[in-house]
Amino acid sequence: MCSIIGYYGKENASPILVKGLKRMEYRGYDSVGVATESENEIKLKKGIGKVNEVNSKVQLDTLPGKIGIGHTRWATHGRVTELNAHPHPSNSGKIAIVHNGIIENFEELKKELETDGYDFKSETDSEVIVNLLQKNYEITKDVKKTILKTVSEIKGHYAFVAMFENGQLAAARFHEPLIIGVGQDDFFLSSDVLGFIEFTDNAIYLENGNFVIIDKDKFQVLDFDGNNPGYGITKVSKEFGDAYKGDYAHFTLKEIYEQNETILKAGEKAIDAIEKAAENIKDAQNIYVTGSGTSYNSALIAKQILSKYVKIKAEPIMSSELQFSPETIEENSIFIAISQSGESADVLDAVRIAKKANCRIIAIVNLLTSSLAREADIVIGMNCGPEIGVAATKSFTSQLVILYKIVQKISNNEITIDFKEFSKSISKTLDNPTKIQQIAKELKDISDIYILGRGINYPIAKEAALKLKELTYIHAEGIPGGELKHGPLALMDSNVYVIIINPSDSTYSDTLTSAREIKARGAKIIGISDIESNIYDYWIEIPKINEVLYPISEIVPIQLLSYYAALEKETDPDYPRNLAKSVTVK
Ligand code: F6R
């Protein structure tokens, strides 16, 4: 999604805003802009591209003034053009806005404003908000009344920061994240603490339906009825500011390499919550597990391990689908929501549906200050540190470890897992990337790749396809092994590569047979297995381990393969085209 930022203080605003935007670039990165207020005038620069590219072209960070706003965009309304980039000035040029989210009634509002004589330069819904602010400010002559009137007129999900020519900042939140950073002599407004963590660790998580006005070195928080709702200041973990690549070429590579440690840390600070979750799951009549993208693949694995190891039935639900069948949720059930960011709109909507059915919500989440964590009854932190690369890597393996720990607890620790030994085996895979790098070279010019797995390895095939798609833009598809002859076999020929996920578990011989059938059609086979076979054109060895851990052992080399294939194809592994790290709109 887009990131928004605001600064009000004693320092020059524009370099601080550019730094914050750079750190939040994972949220959206097709265009960027900054506006500042100086001597009662709004100055603005923007352009298409990433923060550093645009900054070196137009020097965003040289705009004068101690108050300012900034934005990185992930296009929703309107193409990627300079005119559609934020900030957007109002027609009078006396107000500018940065906005994240979607205004549902923007067409209606736009027509009304056009009738009033306003004209629009961009295709965005955001420009409607800023002109509505101008219209309301001209009527009320007061920032507070202007915001109250404007939020009563717009419908949708949004967070915006508006800067007025007189140097006042106002920011409102409705179902999109907005955080106030409170420094010594300055204030920050941001979509993510990463926007200001370098300057202050005091954060106010603005509640939904609240807004803030910053003026004359003071701030005032109000709700959409104009009442004082109160607020709390949270000390944010500095660890979340620790988002540097270090010696790694990309965040994605760094995050893949952190996994030997993050699997040991997963759920480490949530022992009580894991125990509580296990008790609740044991006693529940109905259990649902939801997530989107990679987190949904974790939900599929949750179903498998709960049934296999503790004989508990759980239904995985793709978060974005639940709205079409909310009646499937039985009252008073357990609803497990998995999300790295805790801000995915689809997941939050699914949780709202579950709450209406009186479900108890267990959140498995990385960002403990996220909306999901605040909505949940039981919160289990992934504890894997910030994940900046847009493709989920370490958060996925941390989610799986937490699910294993819950299952272990339910089994009264009958299932034993030596995570320390396992971490060593992951280090071994990570320390030997040469073969994977060679295979990545082979993938450079291919257009299709299929990944085949059975049983618990099928969700890994799906996750592998997701990683390959996102990082390399190669068409990739996960295939359940048993379905091969029911259709996908028609696709196999000598132009195709197939990754066979084949650990020595109960799926081994059936999957080897599938590999043989595919090979007979001329396709190249990459085998991921702890047993070598001459059927594989390339063998990626994984350790022979406790079979519950195979999914993690399998996905780590595929993450590496996707990363190195991205380098071969010269795509940017950290920022895949058209994607954003946290999808806070539907
Ligand atoms: C895939 C990926 C996405 C996310 C999905 C859910 O690599 O990153 O598919 O997994 O958008 O995000 P969270 O887990 O933040 O809810």
XYZ file of C-alpha atoms and ligand atoms in Angstrom:
602
model
C 0.000 0.000 0.000
C 1.012 3.629 -0.041
C 2.967 5.152 2.786
C 2.164 8.567 4.193
C 4.320 10.696 6.425
C 4.204 14.097 8.070
C 6.709 16.137 10.095
C 6.189 19.157 12.338
C 9.193 20.411 14.281
C 12.345 22.411 14.565
C 14.434 20.683 11.886
C 14.253 20.974 8.118
C 11.346 18.718 7.263
C 12.211 17.488 3.757
C 15.377 15.420 4.517
C 13.557 13.775 7.460
C 10.563 12.983 5.271
C 12.725 11.524 2.491
C 14.531 9.293 5.000
C 11.236 8.074 6.464
C 9.798 7.404 3.013
C 12.880 5.427 2.046
C 12.359 3.195 5.080
C 8.699 2.680 4.288
C 9.243 2.129 0.580
C 8.257 -1.526 0.969
C 4.635 -0.331 1.263
C 4.516 1.031 -2.284
C 7.114 2.387 -4.627
C 5.871 3.481 -8.023
C 6.124 7.211 -7.350
C 7.052 9.574 -4.552
C 6.576 13.160 -3.484
C 7.109 15.701 -0.710
C 5.447 19.038 0.125
C 6.586 21.531 2.737
C 5.260 24.745 4.203
C 7.605 27.690 4.236
C 6.643 31.324 4.835
C 2.961 30.497 4.547
C 3.388 28.913 1.164
C 3.189 25.260 0.128
C 6.050 23.964 -2.017
C 5.842 20.593 -3.703
C 7.964 18.153 -5.712
C 7.171 14.686 -6.959
C 8.025 12.130 -9.617
C 7.763 8.564 -10.867
C 10.161 5.953 -9.500
C 11.695 4.901 -6.215
C 12.634 7.383 -3.500
C 16.343 7.564 -4.358
C 15.709 7.849 -8.102
C 13.205 10.693 -7.755
C 15.283 12.403 -5.082
C 18.377 12.467 -7.234
C 16.318 13.811 -10.148
C 14.355 16.570 -8.386
C 16.011 16.906 -4.932
C 12.937 16.347 -2.813
C 15.109 16.801 0.269
C 16.014 20.401 -0.526
C 12.501 21.798 -0.107
C 12.589 24.475 2.615
C 10.443 24.524 5.760
C 10.055 22.829 9.126
C 6.647 21.335 8.385
C 5.947 18.867 5.618
C 4.231 15.794 4.260
C 5.394 12.962 1.991
C 4.158 9.875 0.200
C 5.221 6.780 -1.686
C 2.514 5.421 -3.947
C 1.136 2.039 -4.920
C -1.350 2.908 -7.644
C -5.002 2.057 -7.001
C -6.998 4.941 -8.563
C -5.233 6.096 -11.694
C -2.084 5.081 -13.537
C 1.497 5.563 -12.455
C 2.045 9.148 -13.615
C 3.602 12.226 -12.097
C 0.191 13.926 -11.939
C -1.233 10.998 -9.984
C 1.696 10.994 -7.541
C 1.117 12.572 -4.121
C 1.082 15.098 -2.469
C -1.937 16.642 -4.166
C -2.557 20.373 -3.769
C -6.084 21.776 -3.568
C -7.248 24.111 -6.349
C -6.237 27.179 -4.316
C -2.813 25.631 -3.571
C -3.410 26.448 0.097
C -3.839 22.849 1.278
C -1.921 19.709 0.269
C -2.676 16.120 1.106
C -1.091 12.661 1.187
C -3.506 9.764 1.350
C -3.467 5.991 1.746
C -6.619 3.987 1.055
C -9.681 4.193 -1.138
C -12.531 6.714 -1.163
C -15.579 4.781 -2.297
C -17.847 7.761 -3.059
C -15.173 9.779 -4.842
C -17.047 9.945 -8.157
C -20.118 11.433 -6.530
C -18.040 13.914 -4.529
C -15.984 14.811 -7.584
C -19.135 15.644 -9.582
C -20.401 17.889 -6.776
C -17.043 19.647 -6.533
C -16.915 20.091 -10.313
C -20.357 21.705 -10.165
C -18.908 24.065 -7.557
C -16.174 25.013 -10.024
C -13.304 22.801 -8.837
C -11.154 21.195 -11.477
C -9.094 18.023 -11.196
C -5.658 17.402 -12.576
C -5.166 13.784 -11.532
C -7.164 10.555 -11.805
C -6.926 9.939 -8.063
C -9.589 9.813 -5.392
C -7.127 11.666 -3.124
C -7.509 14.913 -5.045
C -11.196 14.812 -4.137
C -10.335 14.842 -0.429
C -8.026 17.834 -0.719
C -10.560 19.891 -2.660
C -13.293 18.898 -0.241
C -11.002 20.083 2.556
C -10.539 23.388 0.737
C -14.283 23.792 0.226
C -15.023 22.999 3.877
C -12.172 25.206 5.135
C -13.509 28.136 3.124
C -16.882 27.603 4.835
C -15.682 26.913 8.400
C -12.365 28.833 8.511
C -11.320 26.310 11.136
C -9.176 23.177 10.741
C -11.019 21.096 13.357
C -14.461 21.861 11.881
C -13.061 21.244 8.403
C -11.845 17.754 9.283
C -15.090 16.879 11.093
C -17.157 17.950 8.102
C -14.874 16.241 5.587
C -14.768 12.863 7.361
C -18.542 12.925 7.640
C -18.736 13.281 3.852
C -16.189 10.736 2.631
C -16.810 6.987 2.618
C -14.191 4.264 2.377
C -10.978 3.193 4.090
C -8.386 5.898 4.482
C -5.596 7.584 6.349
C -4.556 11.041 5.249
C -2.330 13.896 6.358
C -3.326 17.385 5.261
C -1.037 20.391 5.464
C -2.554 23.843 5.580
C -0.802 26.932 4.247
C -0.802 28.443 7.759
C 1.423 25.573 8.915
C -1.170 23.388 10.626
C -1.101 19.632 10.071
C -4.184 17.451 10.413
C -4.361 13.681 9.970
C -7.328 11.298 10.082
C -7.559 7.523 10.268
C -10.351 5.196 9.147
C -9.365 1.523 8.709
C -5.872 2.392 7.468
C -2.872 2.667 9.788
C -1.744 6.026 11.140
C 0.737 6.510 13.951
C 1.911 9.667 15.712
C 5.571 9.771 16.713
C 6.159 12.097 19.645
C 9.717 13.442 19.779
C 11.436 15.987 22.061
C 10.677 18.994 19.904
C 8.825 17.485 17.039
C 5.936 15.323 15.875
C 5.719 12.706 13.159
C 2.716 11.205 11.407
C 3.327 7.946 9.644
C 1.844 4.742 8.248
C 4.505 2.717 10.049
C 6.839 3.306 12.988
C 9.707 2.753 10.541
C 8.915 6.251 9.246
C 10.181 7.856 12.458
C 11.856 5.208 14.640
C 15.263 6.798 14.018
C 14.045 9.953 15.772
C 11.706 8.744 18.502
C 10.353 5.516 19.985
C 7.273 7.172 21.542
C 4.280 6.256 19.435
C 0.559 6.906 19.619
C -1.433 4.393 17.599
C -4.345 6.528 16.522
C -7.619 4.632 16.995
C -9.929 4.050 14.093
C -12.219 7.052 13.559
C -9.850 9.495 15.262
C -7.919 12.460 13.950
C -5.137 14.709 15.177
C -4.351 18.380 14.678
C -0.803 19.612 15.191
C -0.294 23.328 15.626
C 1.978 25.650 17.609
C 4.070 22.764 19.001
C 0.975 21.024 20.448
C -1.255 18.246 19.269
C -4.880 17.417 19.909
C -6.505 14.014 19.299
C -10.253 13.966 18.614
C -12.791 11.438 17.404
C -15.040 11.896 14.388
C -17.759 13.337 16.684
C -15.341 15.989 17.928
C -14.935 14.431 21.403
C -11.672 13.785 23.202
C -11.207 9.984 23.062
C -7.925 9.912 25.019
C -4.833 8.102 23.808
C -1.881 6.124 25.112
C 1.802 6.464 24.321
C 3.495 3.170 23.432
C 7.265 2.637 23.623
C 8.076 1.044 20.315
C 10.740 -1.609 20.197
C 13.859 -0.055 18.676
C 14.461 -3.437 17.115
C 11.858 -2.498 14.512
C 14.085 0.312 13.383
C 16.821 -2.169 12.717
C 15.940 -2.394 9.074
C 19.264 -2.217 7.320
C 20.627 -4.529 4.670
C 24.027 -4.799 6.326
C 26.406 -6.613 3.999
C 23.614 -8.191 1.987
C 22.785 -6.987 -1.509
C 19.050 -7.045 -0.777
C 16.690 -7.196 2.200
C 15.180 -10.364 0.725
C 18.524 -12.150 0.818
C 19.220 -10.928 4.346
C 15.801 -12.114 5.490
C 16.272 -15.546 3.880
C 19.630 -15.865 5.647
C 18.209 -14.850 9.023
C 16.001 -17.917 9.135
C 18.386 -20.177 11.026
C 17.920 -17.680 13.886
C 14.330 -16.578 13.391
C 13.019 -20.144 13.576
C 14.558 -20.302 17.049
C 12.963 -17.009 18.076
C 9.464 -17.710 16.737
C 6.918 -17.509 19.514
C 9.753 -17.307 22.047
C 8.167 -14.348 23.824
C 4.660 -15.824 23.668
C 4.898 -19.043 25.654
C 1.758 -18.261 27.676
C -0.166 -17.209 24.592
C 0.806 -20.449 22.820
C -0.387 -22.431 25.824
C -3.660 -20.515 25.942
C -4.141 -20.963 22.196
C -3.531 -24.704 22.534
C -6.135 -24.985 25.327
C -8.699 -23.028 23.324
C -8.118 -25.116 20.208
C -8.376 -28.356 22.180
C -11.746 -27.348 23.623
C -13.247 -25.872 20.454
C -16.113 -27.312 18.433
C -15.001 -25.564 15.260
C -11.646 -24.127 14.241
C -10.929 -21.892 11.266
C -7.522 -20.691 10.078
C -7.298 -17.699 7.780
C -4.695 -15.626 5.948
C -3.813 -14.166 2.557
C -1.026 -15.099 0.147
C 1.857 -16.707 1.987
C -0.004 -16.563 5.286
C -2.853 -18.526 3.691
C -0.330 -21.192 2.692
C 0.551 -21.406 6.396
C -3.151 -21.880 7.121
C -3.178 -24.861 4.727
C -0.262 -26.375 6.631
C -2.031 -25.691 9.945
C -4.932 -27.866 8.763
C -2.543 -30.697 7.859
C -0.540 -30.752 11.073
C -3.536 -30.329 13.364
C -5.252 -33.326 11.809
C -2.159 -35.486 11.414
C -0.551 -34.981 14.809
C -3.412 -34.189 17.195
C -6.481 -35.308 15.242
C -8.111 -31.909 15.307
C -10.131 -30.736 12.337
C -9.519 -27.163 11.199
C -10.877 -25.395 8.143
C -8.483 -23.132 6.219
C -10.186 -20.051 4.781
C -8.707 -17.659 2.244
C -9.390 -14.322 3.935
C -10.577 -12.565 0.778
C -13.221 -15.257 0.179
C -14.947 -15.234 3.556
C -17.104 -12.198 2.748
C -18.950 -14.331 0.173
C -19.895 -17.045 2.656
C -19.838 -15.520 6.157
C -22.560 -17.979 7.215
C -19.987 -20.803 7.152
C -18.571 -19.493 10.430
C -20.246 -21.269 13.334
C -20.932 -19.222 16.457
C -18.398 -19.382 19.318
C -15.639 -20.990 17.273
C -11.894 -20.492 17.342
C -10.657 -18.277 14.522
C -6.899 -18.257 13.918
C -5.742 -15.306 11.797
C -2.211 -15.413 10.396
C -0.615 -12.221 9.103
C 2.918 -10.890 9.026
C 1.845 -7.257 8.911
C -1.380 -7.564 10.861
C -2.721 -4.915 8.485
C -3.995 -6.901 5.475
C -7.486 -5.565 4.800
C -8.777 -8.983 3.738
C -7.587 -10.605 6.967
C -9.018 -7.815 9.123
C -12.365 -8.106 7.340
C -12.376 -11.867 7.896
C -11.691 -11.276 11.599
C -14.601 -8.834 11.776
C -16.905 -11.478 10.281
C -15.650 -14.030 12.838
C -16.146 -11.566 15.672
C -19.752 -11.044 14.622
C -20.165 -14.797 15.077
C -18.729 -14.471 18.558
C -15.535 -16.324 17.708
C -12.403 -16.158 19.824
C -9.582 -14.694 17.742
C -6.049 -16.063 17.924
C -3.598 -13.868 15.971
C -0.240 -15.122 14.740
C 1.360 -11.847 13.778
C 4.756 -10.191 13.426
C 3.767 -6.610 14.197
C 2.450 -6.626 17.727
C 1.164 -3.082 17.438
C -0.859 -3.851 14.301
C -4.635 -3.650 13.921
C -4.893 -7.461 13.945
C -2.987 -7.742 17.221
C -5.329 -5.190 18.740
C -8.456 -7.001 17.514
C -7.363 -10.428 18.790
C -8.069 -12.206 22.096
C -4.781 -14.121 22.026
C -1.713 -12.723 20.269
C 1.305 -14.836 19.337
C 4.226 -12.782 18.052
C 6.366 -14.223 15.253
C 9.271 -12.288 16.704
C 11.253 -12.395 13.457
C 12.078 -8.674 13.259
C 11.091 -6.374 10.422
C 10.520 -8.047 7.079
C 11.162 -5.411 4.433
C 11.460 -7.517 1.262
C 8.015 -7.551 -0.296
C 8.042 -11.332 -0.714
C 7.392 -13.055 2.604
C 10.278 -15.345 3.579
C 11.286 -15.486 7.238
C 7.757 -14.619 8.392
C 6.480 -17.785 6.666
C 8.902 -20.108 8.423
C 8.219 -18.351 11.742
C 4.487 -18.872 11.251
C 5.112 -22.589 10.696
C 7.262 -22.887 13.823
C 4.510 -21.269 15.894
C 1.940 -23.681 14.458
C 4.264 -26.590 15.331
C 4.608 -25.244 18.874
C 0.839 -25.024 19.267
C 0.485 -28.616 18.036
C 3.260 -29.729 20.408
C 1.394 -28.114 23.326
C -1.888 -29.747 22.319
C -0.111 -33.122 22.263
C 1.219 -32.456 25.796
C 4.699 -32.356 24.290
C 4.439 -35.883 22.933
C 5.713 -34.561 19.626
C 9.340 -33.730 20.105
C 11.136 -31.301 17.844
C 14.769 -30.347 18.282
C 14.653 -26.818 16.886
C 18.345 -26.219 17.660
C 19.463 -29.161 15.528
C 17.006 -28.106 12.872
C 18.421 -24.576 12.833
C 21.866 -26.086 12.133
C 20.487 -27.962 9.151
C 18.959 -24.750 7.765
C 22.369 -23.050 8.165
C 23.868 -25.855 6.100
C 21.426 -25.203 3.240
C 22.098 -21.471 3.460
C 25.859 -21.930 3.520
C 25.859 -23.907 0.266
C 24.031 -21.859 -2.351
C 26.347 -22.681 -5.320
C 24.191 -25.408 -6.844
C 21.072 -23.316 -6.395
C 22.805 -20.377 -8.104
C 23.659 -22.642 -11.046
C 20.066 -23.832 -11.378
C 18.899 -20.204 -11.197
C 20.923 -19.489 -14.353
C 18.936 -22.220 -16.150
C 15.667 -20.502 -15.253
C 16.671 -17.198 -16.802
C 14.906 -17.666 -20.132
C 12.054 -19.993 -19.297
C 8.440 -18.869 -19.272
C 6.761 -21.618 -17.235
C 7.659 -23.581 -14.165
C 5.540 -26.034 -12.226
C 6.034 -27.215 -8.670
C 4.584 -30.515 -7.620
C 3.956 -31.808 -4.105
C 1.564 -34.085 -2.274
C -0.020 -33.928 1.178
C 1.684 -31.407 3.413
C 4.136 -30.667 0.592
C 1.374 -29.289 -1.651
C 1.008 -26.005 0.289
C 4.796 -25.711 -0.072
C 4.422 -26.192 -3.831
C 1.910 -23.320 -3.771
C 4.220 -21.172 -1.678
C 7.127 -21.983 -4.001
C 5.036 -20.889 -6.995
C 4.156 -17.652 -5.217
C 7.838 -16.888 -4.505
C 8.894 -17.659 -8.079
C 6.090 -15.529 -9.531
C 6.749 -12.557 -7.306
C 10.517 -12.515 -7.601
C 11.115 -13.664 -11.189
C 7.809 -12.921 -13.010
C 8.011 -16.445 -14.467
C 4.616 -18.097 -14.706
C 4.697 -20.616 -11.840
C 2.022 -22.999 -10.632
C 1.797 -25.377 -7.698
C 0.306 -28.753 -8.616
C -1.020 -31.370 -6.192
C 0.839 -34.510 -7.351
C -2.235 -36.692 -7.570
C -3.922 -34.261 -9.956
C -1.177 -34.517 -12.572
C -2.998 -37.026 -14.746
C -6.273 -35.124 -14.350
C -5.039 -32.250 -16.497
C -1.629 -30.640 -15.839
C 0.254 -33.475 -17.602
C -0.959 -31.895 -20.866
C 1.379 -28.964 -20.174
C 4.546 -31.027 -19.886
C 7.070 -30.816 -22.709
C 10.745 -30.085 -23.214
C 10.273 -26.320 -22.630
C 9.086 -26.838 -19.095
C 10.892 -27.083 -15.746
C 9.216 -28.893 -12.880
C 10.286 -28.749 -9.253
C 9.400 -31.971 -7.494
C 9.040 -31.639 -3.741
C 9.821 -35.109 -2.583
C 10.966 -35.682 0.987
C 11.101 -39.244 2.286
C 7.669 -39.125 3.922
C 4.522 -41.053 3.010
C 4.230 -39.137 -0.283
C 7.689 -40.170 -1.534
C 7.045 -43.051 -3.949
C 3.873 -41.609 -5.505
C 5.676 -38.344 -6.127
C 8.666 -40.116 -7.648
C 6.264 -41.852 -10.034
C 4.847 -38.443 -11.014
C 8.397 -37.215 -11.630
C 9.008 -40.167 -13.940
C 5.812 -39.425 -15.894
C 6.812 -35.802 -16.319
C 10.364 -36.675 -17.329
C 9.015 -39.025 -20.000
C 7.421 -35.932 -21.609
C 10.810 -34.227 -21.866
C 10.478 -31.714 -19.023
C 13.499 -30.911 -16.840
C 13.191 -32.066 -13.260
C 14.545 -30.273 -10.206
C 14.173 -32.627 -7.259
C 14.018 -31.296 -3.709
C 14.598 -34.318 -1.556
C 16.749 -35.974 1.079
C 17.204 -38.923 -1.323
C 19.103 -38.607 -4.589
C 17.537 -40.045 -7.760
C 18.636 -40.285 -11.366
C 15.201 -39.022 -12.365
C 16.217 -35.558 -11.224
C 18.169 -33.448 -13.719
C 19.140 -31.317 -10.723
C 19.002 -32.466 -7.140
C 18.683 -29.971 -4.281
C 19.471 -31.913 -1.146
C 17.534 -31.270 2.033
C 18.430 -32.875 5.359
C 16.824 -36.096 6.538
C 14.891 -34.890 9.571
C 11.790 -35.210 11.692
C 9.159 -35.177 8.946
C 7.090 -32.431 10.573
C 9.931 -30.060 9.645
C 10.170 -30.943 5.955
C 8.013 -27.978 4.823
C 10.536 -25.478 6.215
C 13.515 -27.409 4.823
C 11.851 -27.430 1.413
C 10.891 -23.783 1.170
C 14.270 -22.297 2.171
C 16.138 -23.533 -0.956
C 13.198 -22.456 -3.125
C 13.345 -18.962 -1.612
C 17.045 -18.900 -2.522
C 16.341 -20.208 -6.016
C 13.698 -17.519 -6.559
C 16.074 -14.843 -5.297
C 18.995 -15.917 -7.500
C 16.709 -16.376 -10.527
C 15.477 -12.799 -9.927
C 19.111 -11.619 -10.074
C 19.581 -13.535 -13.341
C 16.479 -11.882 -14.768
C 17.581 -8.495 -13.417
C 14.337 -7.884 -11.552
C 14.438 -6.159 -8.164
C 13.907 -8.914 -5.581
C 13.058 -6.478 -2.797
C 10.406 -4.591 -4.711
C 8.591 -6.778 -7.270
C 6.632 -4.765 -9.815
C 2.990 -3.937 -9.030
C 3.165 -5.368 -5.493
C 3.271 -3.869 -2.024
C 4.253 -5.330 1.295
C 1.109 -4.715 3.198
C -2.131 -4.753 1.292
C -4.309 -2.520 3.417
C -7.005 -2.023 0.771
C -9.414 -4.516 -0.717
C 3.884 -13.229 -0.615
C 3.404 -12.110 0.165
C 1.951 -11.862 0.238
C 1.528 -11.769 1.718
C 0.048 -11.405 1.835
C -0.403 -11.386 3.279
O 5.272 -13.283 -0.629
O 4.179 -11.415 0.759
O 1.222 -12.840 -0.426
O 1.793 -13.003 2.312
O -0.155 -10.140 1.265
O 0.313 -10.483 4.034
P 0.247 -10.511 5.617
O 0.894 -11.772 6.068
O 1.005 -9.291 6.038
O -1.203 -10.466 5.989
